[in-house]
Every structure is written in structure tokens, then in C-alpha cells.
Amino acid sequence: MNILGIETSCDETAAAVVTDGVQVRSSVIATSRAAFLHMGGVIPEDAARRQLSCIVPVIRSALDQASMRIEDIEALAVTFGPGLFGSLIVGTSAARTLASIFEKPLIHVHHTLGHLTSTWLQADPVPVFPCITLSASGGHTDLWLRTSHTRGTLLGRTRDDAAGEAFDKGASLLGLPYPGGPSVAKAAENGNPRAYDFPIPLKGEPCFDFSFSGLKTALRYALRDMGELSPAALTDMAASYQYAICAQLTDRIVRAVDQYSECKEVHVVGGVSANTFLRSMLKSALSIPMRAPATLSYCTDNAAMIAAAGYFLWKEDHERALTSQPTQAAIPLEFAVS
Ligand code: KG4
Ligand code: ZN
């Protein structure tokens, strides 16, 4: 089944064609990131305007790269939320228009479900359930115990900032460009991750929640106390800050694997899963295989994950997936919250 996915929740305009939730025929991403590089974040109205000018060429090029016409597409899948309202409306309007003119089913996909499905893209062999999944991006940090694409338990989530947000805010304090994840990772290269002691909140507590806002405050005070940083101190500071974020994520995942020993795999998804330091820390701490999306472009926002999630929604619950009421297709609402 060929699904055309559309994702416009923030500053990326993305379209992709995916077959049976796994084979990526095309994945096109236009990003307005350069415009926000020194702004410390995305300006919503600006992002929406840029979405408008990108959406048609991006969809057209996803079809061209897949060597398909809209007639070859069997359904459309679009992110309905969460995200920036102005940006989301561009993608959902485009998807609704195409679906209605060409009489195709339209599947509404929750952005987080898209990330949760991203480890299926180009996977060989495909993942097996049950698995523990950390989904960490700029907007959320959730730890799931999943028994199928649409079933699972939310073990823990951040109590304040998301992990990606901690990278973004930390980068801004360190004078590094947005988005903070890649720039902190780059600045941290060759740095000493144990040079400065940052807190690892909730460590040892009997819960799987996360907390990152204290870490950001600790960085602010450390920078205030040190005054101007030498290049070597900046490298060590970035490395130590990155270490503290990754150590907290790793601590919760390792404990979840210990507690839910029936799990076969650990998945890390979302923008933060692009972090190579996190991946190697996890690999050495875990006793079971760890999977991240097959390419870095499937970690951050993309439409292939939305097309894949649309496919599994369709497969697992054909009737509900076909609704035009977004809330009824919002899979995270179906997960039991522990
Ligand atoms: O999933 P995503 O593209 O968008 C959201 O749904 O938020 O994630 C973006 C977030 C940003 O906060 C960015 O700083 C972070 O993912 N990120 C990274 C890396 N690449 C992106 N964080 C750590 N290391 C990276 N290499
Ligand atoms: Zn995302």
C-alpha cells in the first residue's frame, strides 16, 4: 500500500511516499532552519508563511522522486498535531484538498506516533514487540512500553522541559546556534564530559519521569560564575552538559529494561536520537539491542514516519483510521497512562 505522508508541524515542510510502512520510495524535506539560526528558536508566523511557499513543490517532488503520480497513491497521511497551529494548517489543508479531489482516504496521524514508527523505516529485519521506546524531541520526552503500534503504556515523561529543549536552551546560553542538539554535540567533540558536574534529576527515584529545567539553570549559574569561557572550557562545558542530558535518558531506559525484562529491543526516536554520544552511551549500558531510525533524517521531523504510522493505523484499525475527526485517530490517546 503506497501512502503519501505530509508533515508540517514546525519549521520543516515534508512529504514522502512509503510502501507498507517500511519501504521509503521518497522523502523530501524543506527546512526554514537557516532563517531561525540566530533567533534562538522558531518564529511561528514566519514558519507558517514559509510552509505555504514550500508545500506544493515539496509534495510534487516527493511524487516525482518516487516515480509516481497521485493516482498511484492509495491513501494520504498527515500530521494533525501537536505543533504550531499556522504550520499544521498548511499541511492538513493540502492533504484534505488532495484527498477530496482525488477521492483518497485521509489518515490523521499524531506527531509523536510518527516518531514512534520511525524505526520501521527501511528496517531489516523489522522491529519486534514488546519494546521500550524513548521518544525525545524539542517538544516532548516520553518513555513507552509498547506492545503494538497502537498499544502500550506511558512509563514516564518529562515534568518540565523536553530533552531537545534542554539542548536548545543550553546552546543558547553557551552562545551556540539553533537547533541546540547538533551545535552542542559539535562543540562537545573532544571535550571532557566529566569536567563539570551537572545534576542528574530523579536518579534513583522509583519513577521513569524526566526533568531538565534544573540542568539548564545549573548551566546558567556555572556560566555566570566562570565569566568569559576559553575555547577549551566551552568544549568541556558543552561535553559535560551533553553528558548530563544523555546520562539521565540512559538511566531511565536501563531501569525500564531491568523492570520489563520481556522487552526484546530498545528504540530511541525523535530529534535527540540523532545524538551519537547518546547512542554509544546506550549501547554500552544496555543488555538488549538498541535501535535508532535508519538514517539521521528519520530522527528529526520528516514525512516518511507519518506515512508509515498512517499505514500501521490503517492496518490495525481500518475503520478508526479513516475518520475525518482527528481526535479519534490520535493513537497516543489510546495508550494507557500508568
Ligand atoms: O523531532 P524533532 O525534529 O522536532 C520536534 O518534534 O521537536 O526534534 C528537534 C529537536 C531539537 O530540540 C534539536 O535540538 C534536537 O531535536 N536534536 C538533537 C540533535 N539533532 C536534533 N539533540 C541532540 N543531538 C542531536 N544531534
Ligand atoms: Zn518531531
Coordinates of C-alpha atoms and ligand atoms in Angstrom, one line a residue:
M1 CA 0.0 0.0 0.0
N2 CA 1.5 3.3 -1.1
I3 CA 0.9 6.2 1.3
L4 CA 1.7 9.9 0.7
G5 CA 2.7 11.4 4.0
I6 CA 2.7 15.1 4.8
E7 CA 4.3 16.7 7.9
T8 CA 4.3 20.4 8.6
S9 CA 4.2 20.7 12.4
C10 CA 7.1 23.1 12.9
D11 CA 9.7 24.6 10.5
E12 CA 10.1 21.6 8.2
T13 CA 7.8 21.1 5.2
A14 CA 8.0 17.4 4.4
A15 CA 6.3 14.9 2.0
A16 CA 7.2 11.3 1.4
V17 CA 5.9 8.1 -0.2
V18 CA 6.2 4.9 1.8
T19 CA 5.1 1.4 0.8
D20 CA 3.6 -0.8 3.5
G21 CA 5.1 1.3 6.3
V22 CA 8.7 0.2 5.7
Q23 CA 9.9 0.9 2.2
V24 CA 10.7 4.6 1.7
R25 CA 10.1 5.5 -2.0
S26 CA 10.9 9.2 -1.4
S27 CA 11.3 11.5 1.5
V28 CA 11.6 15.3 0.8
I29 CA 12.3 17.8 3.5
A30 CA 12.5 21.6 3.0
T31 CA 13.6 23.4 6.1
S32 CA 13.5 27.0 7.1
R33 CA 16.0 26.4 9.8
A34 CA 18.6 28.8 8.3
A35 CA 16.1 31.7 8.9
F36 CA 16.0 30.9 12.6
L37 CA 19.6 30.1 13.2
H38 CA 20.4 33.1 15.3
M39 CA 16.9 33.7 16.7
G40 CA 17.2 31.1 19.5
G41 CA 14.1 29.3 18.1
V42 CA 11.3 29.3 15.5
I43 CA 9.0 32.3 14.9
P44 CA 5.6 30.7 14.4
E45 CA 4.1 33.2 11.9
D46 CA 7.3 33.2 9.8
A47 CA 7.4 29.4 9.8
A48 CA 3.8 29.2 8.6
R49 CA 4.5 31.6 5.7
R50 CA 7.5 29.5 4.7
Q51 CA 5.4 26.4 4.9
L52 CA 2.9 27.9 2.4
S53 CA 5.6 28.6 -0.2
C54 CA 7.1 25.1 0.1
I55 CA 4.2 22.8 0.4
V56 CA 3.3 22.4 -3.3
P57 CA 6.8 21.9 -4.6
V58 CA 7.7 19.5 -1.8
I59 CA 4.7 17.3 -2.5
R60 CA 5.3 17.4 -6.2
S61 CA 9.0 16.4 -5.7
A62 CA 8.1 13.5 -3.3
L63 CA 5.8 12.1 -6.0
D64 CA 8.4 12.7 -8.8
Q65 CA 11.2 11.1 -6.7
A66 CA 9.0 8.0 -6.1
S67 CA 8.2 8.0 -9.9
M68 CA 4.5 8.0 -9.0
R69 CA 1.5 10.1 -9.8
I70 CA -1.2 10.9 -7.3
E71 CA -3.3 8.2 -8.9
D72 CA -0.7 5.6 -7.7
I73 CA -1.2 6.7 -4.1
E74 CA -3.7 4.6 -2.1
A75 CA -4.1 6.9 0.9
L76 CA -2.8 10.2 2.4
A77 CA -1.5 10.6 5.9
V78 CA -1.0 13.9 7.6
T79 CA 0.2 15.2 11.0
F80 CA -2.8 16.8 12.7
G81 CA -0.8 17.8 15.8
P82 CA 0.7 18.7 18.2
G83 CA 2.7 21.6 16.6
L84 CA 2.5 25.2 15.6
F85 CA -1.1 25.9 14.5
G86 CA -0.2 28.0 11.5
S87 CA 2.3 25.4 10.2
L88 CA -0.1 22.5 10.8
I89 CA -2.9 24.1 9.0
V90 CA -0.8 24.3 5.8
G91 CA -0.2 20.5 5.8
T92 CA -3.7 19.5 6.8
S93 CA -5.3 21.8 4.2
A94 CA -3.1 20.5 1.4
A95 CA -3.8 16.8 2.5
R96 CA -7.6 17.4 2.7
T97 CA -7.7 19.1 -0.6
L98 CA -5.8 16.3 -2.4
A99 CA -7.7 13.6 -0.6
S100 CA -11.0 15.1 -1.5
I101 CA -10.2 16.0 -5.2
F102 CA -8.6 12.6 -5.9
E103 CA -11.0 10.7 -3.6
K104 CA -8.4 9.1 -1.4
P105 CA -8.7 8.1 2.2
L106 CA -7.1 10.6 4.6
I107 CA -5.4 9.3 7.8
H108 CA -4.7 11.8 10.6
V109 CA -1.5 11.0 12.5
H110 CA -0.3 12.2 15.9
H111 CA 3.2 13.7 15.5
T112 CA 4.5 11.5 18.4
L113 CA 3.1 8.3 16.8
G114 CA 5.1 9.3 13.7
H115 CA 8.3 9.4 15.7
L116 CA 7.4 6.1 17.4
T117 CA 7.1 4.5 14.0
S118 CA 10.3 5.9 12.5
T119 CA 12.3 2.8 13.5
W120 CA 10.3 0.8 11.0
L121 CA 11.5 2.9 8.0
Q122 CA 13.9 0.8 5.9
A123 CA 14.2 -1.6 8.8
D124 CA 15.6 -5.1 8.0
P125 CA 14.6 -7.1 10.0
V126 CA 11.6 -5.1 11.2
P127 CA 11.4 -4.5 14.9
V128 CA 9.5 -6.8 17.3
F129 CA 7.2 -6.0 20.2
P130 CA 7.3 -5.6 23.1
C131 CA 9.9 -2.9 23.2
I132 CA 10.9 0.1 25.3
T133 CA 10.9 3.3 23.3
L134 CA 12.3 6.7 24.3
S135 CA 10.8 9.5 22.1
A136 CA 12.8 12.6 22.7
S137 CA 12.5 15.8 20.7
G138 CA 12.2 19.5 21.1
G139 CA 8.6 19.2 22.3
H140 CA 8.3 16.0 24.3
T141 CA 10.3 13.3 26.1
D142 CA 8.3 10.2 26.7
L143 CA 9.3 6.6 27.7
W144 CA 6.9 3.9 26.4
L145 CA 6.5 0.2 26.9
R146 CA 4.9 -0.7 23.6
T147 CA 3.1 -4.0 22.8
S148 CA 2.0 -2.9 19.3
H149 CA 1.9 0.2 17.1
T150 CA -1.3 1.3 18.8
R151 CA -1.0 -0.2 22.3
G152 CA 1.3 0.5 25.1
T153 CA 1.9 2.2 28.4
L154 CA 3.4 5.5 29.0
L155 CA 6.0 4.7 31.7
G156 CA 7.3 8.3 32.2
R157 CA 7.6 11.7 30.6
T158 CA 9.3 15.0 31.3
R159 CA 8.0 17.0 34.2
D160 CA 9.2 20.3 32.7
D161 CA 11.5 20.8 29.6
A162 CA 11.9 18.3 26.8
A163 CA 15.4 16.8 26.3
G164 CA 15.7 18.6 22.9
E165 CA 14.6 21.8 24.5
A166 CA 17.4 21.3 27.1
F167 CA 19.8 21.1 24.2
D168 CA 18.3 24.2 22.6
K169 CA 18.2 26.3 25.7
G170 CA 21.7 25.2 26.8
A171 CA 23.1 26.1 23.3
S172 CA 21.5 29.5 23.6
L173 CA 23.2 30.0 27.0
L174 CA 26.5 28.8 25.5
G175 CA 26.2 31.2 22.5
L176 CA 25.7 28.4 20.1
P177 CA 23.2 28.4 17.2
Y178 CA 19.7 26.8 17.0
P179 CA 18.9 24.0 16.9
G180 CA 20.9 23.3 20.0
G181 CA 21.3 19.5 19.7
P182 CA 23.7 19.4 16.8
S183 CA 25.5 22.5 17.9
V184 CA 26.1 21.3 21.4
A185 CA 27.2 17.9 20.1
K186 CA 29.6 19.6 17.7
A187 CA 31.0 21.9 20.4
A188 CA 31.4 18.9 22.7
E189 CA 33.6 17.0 20.4
N190 CA 36.9 16.2 22.1
G191 CA 35.7 17.7 25.3
N192 CA 35.8 16.1 28.8
P193 CA 32.2 15.0 29.7
R194 CA 33.2 14.8 33.4
A195 CA 34.9 18.2 33.6
Y196 CA 31.9 19.9 35.2
D197 CA 29.3 18.2 37.4
F198 CA 25.7 18.8 36.3
P199 CA 22.8 17.3 38.2
I200 CA 21.0 14.2 37.1
P201 CA 17.5 14.8 38.4
L202 CA 15.3 11.9 39.7
K203 CA 18.2 9.5 39.6
G204 CA 17.4 6.5 41.9
E205 CA 13.8 7.5 42.4
P206 CA 11.1 4.9 41.7
C207 CA 9.7 6.5 38.6
F208 CA 10.5 6.9 34.9
D209 CA 9.9 10.6 34.6
F210 CA 12.5 13.1 33.4
S211 CA 13.4 16.6 34.4
F212 CA 15.7 19.0 32.6
S213 CA 14.9 22.5 33.7
G214 CA 17.2 22.4 36.8
L215 CA 20.1 21.3 34.4
K216 CA 19.6 24.4 32.3
T217 CA 19.6 26.6 35.5
A218 CA 22.8 24.9 36.7
L219 CA 24.4 25.8 33.4
R220 CA 23.3 29.4 33.7
Y221 CA 24.8 29.7 37.2
A222 CA 28.0 27.9 36.1
L223 CA 28.4 30.3 33.2
R224 CA 27.7 33.3 35.4
D225 CA 30.3 32.2 37.9
M226 CA 33.0 31.5 35.3
G227 CA 32.7 34.7 33.3
E228 CA 34.2 34.6 29.8
L229 CA 34.9 31.0 28.7
S230 CA 38.1 29.9 27.0
P231 CA 37.5 27.7 23.9
A232 CA 38.8 24.7 25.9
A233 CA 36.4 25.5 28.8
L234 CA 33.5 25.9 26.3
T235 CA 34.3 22.5 24.8
D236 CA 34.3 20.9 28.3
M237 CA 31.2 22.7 29.3
A238 CA 29.3 21.5 26.2
A239 CA 30.6 18.0 26.7
S240 CA 29.6 17.9 30.4
Y241 CA 26.1 19.4 29.7
Q242 CA 25.5 16.8 26.9
Y243 CA 26.7 14.1 29.2
A244 CA 24.2 15.1 31.9
I245 CA 21.2 15.0 29.5
C246 CA 22.3 11.7 28.0
A247 CA 23.1 10.1 31.4
Q248 CA 19.6 10.9 32.6
L249 CA 17.9 9.4 29.5
T250 CA 20.1 6.3 29.8
D251 CA 19.4 5.9 33.5
R252 CA 15.6 5.7 32.9
I253 CA 15.9 3.4 29.9
V254 CA 18.3 0.9 31.7
R255 CA 15.9 0.8 34.7
A256 CA 12.9 0.2 32.4
V257 CA 14.7 -2.7 30.6
D258 CA 15.5 -4.2 34.0
Q259 CA 11.9 -3.9 35.2
Y260 CA 10.3 -5.1 31.9
S261 CA 12.5 -8.0 31.1
E262 CA 10.1 -9.3 28.5
C263 CA 11.2 -6.5 26.1
K264 CA 13.2 -7.5 23.1
E265 CA 14.5 -4.2 22.0
V266 CA 15.1 -0.6 23.0
H267 CA 14.2 2.1 20.4
V268 CA 15.3 5.8 20.6
V269 CA 13.4 8.1 18.3
G270 CA 12.9 11.9 17.8
G271 CA 15.4 14.6 17.1
V272 CA 17.6 13.8 20.2
S273 CA 18.1 10.2 18.9
A274 CA 20.4 11.7 16.3
N275 CA 22.9 12.3 19.1
T276 CA 25.8 9.9 18.6
F277 CA 27.1 10.3 22.2
L278 CA 23.7 9.2 23.5
R279 CA 23.7 6.2 21.1
S280 CA 27.1 5.0 22.2
M281 CA 26.3 5.5 25.9
L282 CA 23.1 3.5 25.5
K283 CA 24.8 0.7 23.5
S284 CA 27.4 0.2 26.2
A285 CA 24.8 0.3 29.1
L286 CA 22.2 -2.0 27.6
S287 CA 22.0 -5.8 27.7
I288 CA 19.5 -5.9 24.7
P289 CA 19.7 -4.5 21.2
M290 CA 19.2 -0.8 20.7
R291 CA 17.6 0.6 17.5
A292 CA 17.5 4.2 16.3
P293 CA 16.0 5.3 13.0
A294 CA 17.9 4.0 9.9
T295 CA 19.1 7.5 8.9
L296 CA 19.6 10.8 10.7
S297 CA 16.9 12.3 8.5
Y298 CA 14.3 9.9 10.0
C299 CA 15.3 11.1 13.6
T300 CA 14.2 14.7 13.1
D301 CA 10.9 15.7 11.6
N302 CA 10.1 14.0 8.3
A303 CA 7.0 12.8 6.4
A304 CA 8.1 9.2 5.9
M305 CA 7.4 8.5 9.6
I306 CA 3.9 10.0 9.2
A307 CA 3.2 7.8 6.1
A308 CA 4.5 4.7 8.0
A309 CA 2.4 5.5 11.1
G310 CA -0.6 6.1 8.8
Y311 CA -0.1 2.6 7.3
F312 CA 0.0 0.9 10.7
L313 CA -3.0 2.8 11.9
W314 CA -4.8 1.7 8.7
K315 CA -3.7 -1.9 9.2
E316 CA -4.5 -2.1 12.9
D317 CA -7.8 -0.3 12.8
H318 CA -9.1 0.4 9.4
E319 CA -12.4 1.9 10.5
R320 CA -11.0 4.3 13.1
A321 CA -8.1 5.4 10.9
L322 CA -10.5 6.6 8.2
T323 CA -12.2 9.1 10.4
S324 CA -12.1 12.8 9.5
Q325 CA -12.2 13.5 13.2
P326 CA -8.5 13.9 14.2
T327 CA -9.1 13.1 17.9
Q328 CA -10.4 9.6 17.0
A329 CA -7.2 8.7 15.2
A330 CA -5.0 10.2 17.9
I331 CA -3.2 7.0 18.9
P332 CA -1.4 8.4 21.9
L333 CA -4.8 9.0 23.4
E334 CA -5.4 5.2 23.3
F335 CA -2.3 4.4 25.2
A336 CA -2.9 3.7 28.9
V337 CA -1.1 6.1 31.1
S338 CA 0.4 4.4 34.1
Ligands
KG4_1 O1 11.9 15.6 16.4 P1 12.4 17.0 16.1 O2 13.0 17.2 14.7 O3 11.3 18.1 16.3 C1 10.4 18.1 17.3 O4 9.4 17.3 17.2 O5 10.6 18.8 18.3 O6 13.4 17.3 17.2 C2 14.1 18.6 17.2 C3 14.9 18.6 18.5 C4 15.6 19.9 18.7 O7 15.4 20.3 20.1 C5 17.1 19.6 18.5 O8 18.0 20.4 19.2 C6 17.2 18.1 18.8 O9 16.0 17.6 18.4 N1 18.3 17.5 18.1 C7 19.3 16.9 18.7 C8 20.2 16.5 17.7 N2 19.7 16.8 16.5 C9 18.5 17.4 16.8 N3 19.6 16.8 20.0 C10 20.8 16.2 20.3 N4 21.7 15.8 19.4 C11 21.5 15.9 18.1 N5 22.4 15.5 17.2
ZN2 ZN 9.2 15.9 16.0

